[in-house]
mmCIF file of C-alpha atoms in Angstrom:
data_model
loop_
_atom_site.group_PDB
_atom_site.id
_atom_site.type_symbol
_atom_site.label_atom_id
_atom_site.label_comp_id
_atom_site.label_asym_id
_atom_site.label_seq_id
_atom_site.Cartn_x
_atom_site.Cartn_y
_atom_site.Cartn_z
ATOM 1 C CA UNK A 1 -33.124 -29.907 60.432
ATOM 2 C CA UNK A 2 -32.773 -32.871 62.782
ATOM 3 C CA UNK A 3 -31.285 -35.884 60.996
ATOM 4 C CA UNK A 4 -30.789 -39.460 62.180
ATOM 5 C CA UNK A 5 -29.129 -42.320 60.320
ATOM 6 C CA UNK A 6 -30.401 -45.827 60.993
ATOM 7 C CA UNK A 7 -30.144 -49.309 59.560
ATOM 8 C CA UNK A 8 -33.369 -51.020 58.554
ATOM 9 C CA UNK A 9 -33.591 -53.073 61.745
ATOM 10 C CA UNK A 10 -32.895 -50.005 63.877
ATOM 11 C CA UNK A 11 -36.091 -48.234 62.812
ATOM 12 C CA UNK A 12 -38.213 -48.795 65.905
ATOM 13 C CA UNK A 13 -41.109 -46.455 65.156
ATOM 14 C CA UNK A 14 -42.710 -44.815 62.144
ATOM 15 C CA UNK A 15 -40.685 -41.698 61.293
ATOM 16 C CA UNK A 16 -42.238 -38.391 60.284
ATOM 17 C CA UNK A 17 -40.068 -38.316 57.160
ATOM 18 C CA UNK A 18 -37.959 -41.177 55.834
ATOM 19 C CA UNK A 19 -35.271 -41.033 53.161
ATOM 20 C CA UNK A 20 -34.369 -44.572 52.166
ATOM 21 C CA UNK A 21 -30.922 -44.739 50.580
ATOM 22 C CA UNK A 22 -29.639 -47.510 48.325
ATOM 23 C CA UNK A 23 -26.882 -46.266 46.042
ATOM 24 C CA UNK A 24 -25.654 -49.603 44.661
ATOM 25 C CA UNK A 25 -28.007 -50.242 43.123
ATOM 26 C CA UNK A 26 -31.735 -50.252 43.822
ATOM 27 C CA UNK A 27 -32.568 -46.573 43.713
ATOM 28 C CA UNK A 28 -30.066 -45.742 41.011
ATOM 29 C CA UNK A 29 -31.895 -48.385 38.973
ATOM 30 C CA UNK A 30 -35.273 -46.919 39.935
ATOM 31 C CA UNK A 31 -34.159 -43.490 38.747
ATOM 32 C CA UNK A 32 -32.977 -44.941 35.448
ATOM 33 C CA UNK A 33 -36.299 -46.753 35.060
ATOM 34 C CA UNK A 34 -38.089 -43.404 35.269
ATOM 35 C CA UNK A 35 -35.582 -41.899 32.849
ATOM 36 C CA UNK A 36 -36.408 -44.706 30.427
ATOM 37 C CA UNK A 37 -40.097 -43.849 30.625
ATOM 38 C CA UNK A 38 -41.549 -45.971 33.440
ATOM 39 C CA UNK A 39 -44.775 -44.542 34.841
ATOM 40 C CA UNK A 40 -44.398 -46.007 38.307
ATOM 41 C CA UNK A 41 -42.466 -48.611 40.282
ATOM 42 C CA UNK A 42 -44.187 -51.060 42.614
ATOM 43 C CA UNK A 43 -41.906 -52.169 45.448
ATOM 44 C CA UNK A 44 -42.420 -55.874 46.130
ATOM 45 C CA UNK A 45 -41.804 -57.608 49.433
ATOM 46 C CA UNK A 46 -40.615 -60.889 47.943
ATOM 47 C CA UNK A 47 -39.715 -62.519 44.651
ATOM 48 C CA UNK A 48 -42.947 -64.490 44.758
ATOM 49 C CA UNK A 49 -44.948 -61.301 45.240
ATOM 50 C CA UNK A 50 -43.164 -59.668 42.313
ATOM 51 C CA UNK A 51 -44.022 -62.602 40.044
ATOM 52 C CA UNK A 52 -47.609 -62.692 41.314
ATOM 53 C CA UNK A 53 -48.055 -59.002 40.559
ATOM 54 C CA UNK A 54 -46.697 -59.483 37.072
ATOM 55 C CA UNK A 55 -48.949 -62.505 36.538
ATOM 56 C CA UNK A 56 -51.978 -60.342 37.341
ATOM 57 C CA UNK A 57 -50.683 -57.531 35.140
ATOM 58 C CA UNK A 58 -48.887 -59.135 32.172
ATOM 59 C CA UNK A 59 -47.778 -55.761 30.823
ATOM 60 C CA UNK A 60 -45.741 -54.991 33.925
ATOM 61 C CA UNK A 61 -41.953 -55.394 33.978
ATOM 62 C CA UNK A 62 -40.383 -57.320 36.869
ATOM 63 C CA UNK A 63 -36.776 -56.898 37.951
ATOM 64 C CA UNK A 64 -34.652 -58.376 40.719
ATOM 65 C CA UNK A 65 -31.160 -58.538 42.178
ATOM 66 C CA UNK A 66 -28.604 -61.019 40.909
ATOM 67 C CA UNK A 67 -28.665 -63.157 37.810
ATOM 68 C CA UNK A 68 -31.561 -63.324 35.387
ATOM 69 C CA UNK A 69 -34.355 -65.693 36.432
ATOM 70 C CA UNK A 70 -37.503 -67.105 34.811
ATOM 71 C CA UNK A 71 -40.412 -64.683 34.961
ATOM 72 C CA UNK A 72 -38.225 -61.624 35.474
ATOM 73 C CA UNK A 73 -37.613 -59.209 32.623
ATOM 74 C CA UNK A 74 -34.566 -57.363 33.945
ATOM 75 C CA UNK A 75 -31.954 -57.303 36.679
ATOM 76 C CA UNK A 76 -31.019 -54.609 39.169
ATOM 77 C CA UNK A 77 -28.309 -52.954 37.079
ATOM 78 C CA UNK A 78 -28.380 -49.359 35.822
ATOM 79 C CA UNK A 79 -25.909 -50.215 33.081
ATOM 80 C CA UNK A 80 -28.163 -52.943 31.733
ATOM 81 C CA UNK A 81 -31.410 -51.010 32.229
ATOM 82 C CA UNK A 82 -30.366 -47.755 30.576
ATOM 83 C CA UNK A 83 -30.938 -49.191 27.100
ATOM 84 C CA UNK A 84 -34.416 -50.597 27.840
ATOM 85 C CA UNK A 85 -37.536 -48.797 26.612
ATOM 86 C CA UNK A 86 -39.979 -48.603 29.534
ATOM 87 C CA UNK A 87 -42.281 -45.985 28.060
ATOM 88 C CA UNK A 88 -45.563 -45.962 30.020
ATOM 89 C CA UNK A 89 -44.786 -49.252 31.772
ATOM 90 C CA UNK A 90 -45.111 -50.234 35.419
ATOM 91 C CA UNK A 91 -41.993 -51.799 36.925
ATOM 92 C CA UNK A 92 -42.112 -54.236 39.838
ATOM 93 C CA UNK A 93 -38.845 -54.088 41.768
ATOM 94 C CA UNK A 94 -37.541 -56.486 44.426
ATOM 95 C CA UNK A 95 -34.030 -56.077 45.790
ATOM 96 C CA UNK A 96 -32.055 -57.327 48.745
ATOM 97 C CA UNK A 97 -31.847 -54.045 50.658
ATOM 98 C CA UNK A 98 -33.431 -51.022 48.985
ATOM 99 C CA UNK A 99 -36.975 -52.254 48.596
ATOM 100 C CA UNK A 100 -36.808 -53.881 52.043
ATOM 101 C CA UNK A 101 -35.887 -50.530 53.574
ATOM 102 C CA UNK A 102 -38.661 -48.667 51.794
ATOM 103 C CA UNK A 103 -41.279 -51.197 52.857
ATOM 104 C CA UNK A 104 -40.054 -50.994 56.459
ATOM 105 C CA UNK A 105 -41.085 -47.320 56.614
ATOM 106 C CA UNK A 106 -43.989 -47.406 54.165
ATOM 107 C CA UNK A 107 -46.395 -45.956 56.743
ATOM 108 C CA UNK A 108 -44.384 -42.768 57.224
ATOM 109 C CA UNK A 109 -46.219 -39.628 56.026
ATOM 110 C CA UNK A 110 -43.398 -38.916 53.579
ATOM 111 C CA UNK A 111 -41.059 -41.563 52.145
ATOM 112 C CA UNK A 112 -38.327 -40.688 49.657
ATOM 113 C CA UNK A 113 -36.036 -43.175 47.955
ATOM 114 C CA UNK A 114 -32.633 -41.889 46.959
ATOM 115 C CA UNK A 115 -29.119 -42.330 45.680
ATOM 116 C CA UNK A 116 -26.499 -39.889 44.442
ATOM 117 C CA UNK A 117 -28.244 -39.599 41.073
ATOM 118 C CA UNK A 118 -31.200 -37.815 42.715
ATOM 119 C CA UNK A 119 -29.430 -36.341 45.761
ATOM 120 C CA UNK A 120 -29.945 -32.688 44.909
ATOM 121 C CA UNK A 121 -33.595 -33.092 43.999
ATOM 122 C CA UNK A 122 -34.202 -35.065 47.194
ATOM 123 C CA UNK A 123 -32.599 -32.347 49.317
ATOM 124 C CA UNK A 124 -34.655 -29.656 47.559
ATOM 125 C CA UNK A 125 -37.893 -31.515 48.231
ATOM 126 C CA UNK A 126 -37.009 -31.831 51.921
ATOM 127 C CA UNK A 127 -36.300 -28.104 52.107
ATOM 128 C CA UNK A 128 -39.377 -27.126 50.134
ATOM 129 C CA UNK A 129 -41.642 -29.132 52.429
ATOM 130 C CA UNK A 130 -40.030 -27.720 55.538
ATOM 131 C CA UNK A 131 -39.128 -31.114 56.968
ATOM 132 C CA UNK A 132 -37.844 -30.602 60.496
ATOM 133 C CA UNK A 133 -36.954 -34.169 61.410
ATOM 134 C CA UNK A 134 -35.690 -36.694 58.866
ATOM 135 C CA UNK A 135 -34.759 -40.338 59.349
ATOM 136 C CA UNK A 136 -32.268 -41.610 56.782
ATOM 137 C CA UNK A 137 -32.543 -45.376 56.358
ATOM 138 C CA UNK A 138 -29.125 -46.748 55.412
ATOM 139 C CA UNK A 139 -30.138 -49.977 53.730
ATOM 140 C CA UNK A 140 -26.926 -51.800 52.872
ATOM 141 C CA UNK A 141 -24.887 -54.036 55.184
ATOM 142 C CA UNK A 142 -27.244 -53.685 58.170
ATOM 143 C CA UNK A 143 -26.874 -49.920 58.140
ATOM 144 C CA UNK A 144 -23.095 -49.910 57.727
ATOM 145 C CA UNK A 145 -22.805 -49.619 53.937
ATOM 146 C CA UNK A 146 -20.377 -46.775 53.377
ATOM 147 C CA UNK A 147 -21.866 -45.747 50.027
ATOM 148 C CA UNK A 148 -25.360 -45.438 51.496
ATOM 149 C CA UNK A 149 -24.232 -43.637 54.644
ATOM 150 C CA UNK A 150 -22.109 -41.219 52.626
ATOM 151 C CA UNK A 151 -25.028 -40.429 50.323
ATOM 152 C CA UNK A 152 -27.429 -39.998 53.266
ATOM 153 C CA UNK A 153 -25.044 -37.619 55.023
ATOM 154 C CA UNK A 154 -24.513 -35.660 51.828
ATOM 155 C CA UNK A 155 -28.259 -35.256 51.247
ATOM 156 C CA UNK A 156 -28.726 -34.231 54.881
ATOM 157 C CA UNK A 157 -26.106 -31.532 54.530
ATOM 158 C CA UNK A 158 -27.649 -30.151 51.368
ATOM 159 C CA UNK A 159 -31.152 -30.310 52.824
ATOM 160 C CA UNK A 160 -29.946 -28.259 55.793
ATOM 161 C CA UNK A 161 -28.620 -25.618 53.437
ATOM 162 C CA UNK A 162 -24.996 -26.267 54.237
ATOM 163 C CA UNK A 163 -22.307 -25.722 51.624
ATOM 164 C CA UNK A 164 -21.643 -29.429 51.328
ATOM 165 C CA UNK A 165 -18.900 -30.413 48.875
ATOM 166 C CA UNK A 166 -19.738 -33.661 47.106
ATOM 167 C CA UNK A 167 -16.249 -35.030 46.416
ATOM 168 C CA UNK A 168 -15.480 -36.463 49.897
ATOM 169 C CA UNK A 169 -18.793 -38.330 49.946
ATOM 170 C CA UNK A 170 -18.357 -39.655 46.439
ATOM 171 C CA UNK A 171 -14.837 -40.853 47.296
ATOM 172 C CA UNK A 172 -16.191 -42.723 50.306
ATOM 173 C CA UNK A 173 -18.797 -44.385 48.123
ATOM 174 C CA UNK A 174 -16.231 -45.240 45.443
ATOM 175 C CA UNK A 175 -14.108 -46.980 48.071
ATOM 176 C CA UNK A 176 -16.996 -48.956 49.544
ATOM 177 C CA UNK A 177 -17.307 -52.702 49.715
ATOM 178 C CA UNK A 178 -20.227 -52.647 47.273
ATOM 179 C CA UNK A 179 -18.260 -50.640 44.714
ATOM 180 C CA UNK A 180 -15.364 -53.070 44.995
ATOM 181 C CA UNK A 181 -17.567 -56.109 44.556
ATOM 182 C CA UNK A 182 -19.268 -54.612 41.516
ATOM 183 C CA UNK A 183 -15.944 -53.598 39.961
ATOM 184 C CA UNK A 184 -14.483 -57.067 40.559
ATOM 185 C CA UNK A 185 -17.471 -58.858 39.102
ATOM 186 C CA UNK A 186 -18.386 -60.498 42.408
ATOM 187 C CA UNK A 187 -22.054 -59.586 42.098
ATOM 188 C CA UNK A 188 -24.169 -61.226 39.443
ATOM 189 C CA UNK A 189 -26.399 -59.256 37.111
ATOM 190 C CA UNK A 190 -23.967 -56.367 36.811
ATOM 191 C CA UNK A 191 -22.584 -54.164 34.036
ATOM 192 C CA UNK A 192 -19.044 -52.704 33.976
ATOM 193 C CA UNK A 193 -20.508 -49.183 34.082
ATOM 194 C CA UNK A 194 -22.653 -49.757 37.176
ATOM 195 C CA UNK A 195 -20.316 -48.144 39.708
ATOM 196 C CA UNK A 196 -19.794 -45.032 37.603
ATOM 197 C CA UNK A 197 -23.524 -44.705 36.992
ATOM 198 C CA UNK A 198 -24.269 -45.050 40.705
ATOM 199 C CA UNK A 199 -21.801 -42.258 41.488
ATOM 200 C CA UNK A 200 -23.125 -39.818 38.895
ATOM 201 C CA UNK A 201 -24.170 -36.912 41.077
ATOM 202 C CA UNK A 202 -27.522 -35.238 40.312
ATOM 203 C CA UNK A 203 -27.951 -37.060 37.014
ATOM 204 C CA UNK A 204 -31.720 -36.602 37.317
ATOM 205 C CA UNK A 205 -33.806 -33.584 38.302
ATOM 206 C CA UNK A 206 -36.547 -35.477 40.095
ATOM 207 C CA UNK A 207 -36.980 -36.884 43.582
ATOM 208 C CA UNK A 208 -38.685 -40.253 44.110
ATOM 209 C CA UNK A 209 -41.641 -40.460 46.506
ATOM 210 C CA UNK A 210 -43.110 -43.748 47.732
ATOM 211 C CA UNK A 211 -46.755 -43.862 48.809
ATOM 212 C CA UNK A 212 -49.515 -46.376 49.381
ATOM 213 C CA UNK A 213 -51.797 -46.976 46.409
ATOM 214 C CA UNK A 214 -54.416 -49.749 46.567
ATOM 215 C CA UNK A 215 -52.414 -51.636 49.228
ATOM 216 C CA UNK A 216 -49.208 -51.423 47.169
ATOM 217 C CA UNK A 217 -46.119 -49.328 47.864
ATOM 218 C CA UNK A 218 -45.651 -47.292 44.710
ATOM 219 C CA UNK A 219 -42.681 -45.133 43.803
ATOM 220 C CA UNK A 220 -43.180 -42.145 41.495
ATOM 221 C CA UNK A 221 -40.917 -39.325 40.308
ATOM 222 C CA UNK A 222 -41.540 -35.760 41.441
ATOM 223 C CA UNK A 223 -39.905 -33.125 39.254
ATOM 224 C CA UNK A 224 -37.900 -30.559 41.189
ATOM 225 C CA UNK A 225 -36.878 -27.277 39.557
ATOM 226 C CA UNK A 226 -33.180 -26.642 39.741
ATOM 227 C CA UNK A 227 -31.882 -23.864 41.966
ATOM 228 C CA UNK A 228 -28.573 -22.013 41.895
#
């Protein structure tokens, strides 16, 4: 399996397969939203678009990075979202990096969104579909976010069938700038458990596939059976 690792701005052409990685915290939050019962997640290109979508669909739930803001129902924190009942709801998500990365490759034939919490399921889906060439979009810090790069490299190793030990990758992510800022309370809209939740390997047994639906980029879970 041929793997490349690029920042958002480095993606010059539509890849055959894209795995968009945002560990802290967009796609950890997305996974928790599905765990809490969300039917689908619409990835918005701007805060205004997120609010406009919610205005047209009052039953939808809008969430964003940072502090709470008028019109938004939740913030981009797994620790804060894990207690919210989202049964059957549609979530509109807008974040600084994760959603931007997914929208940048939305025209790819296969787009997966990932973090450590769905790493194993993501790798299994790549193997099951026989993906020969995969572009990993490292969303944080202009492609230099250590937690995202570590997760992308870990998924790539597992997808290739290598005996990839998780601990070195998780340690890299735990020592990242994002983890430090979350632990120190630098980032608004955070919960003390966010770092630990973002580093919980294979917490969920589904991958997350983004596709175009009625001109929107929609993320849905795809259950993946566990393998030895």
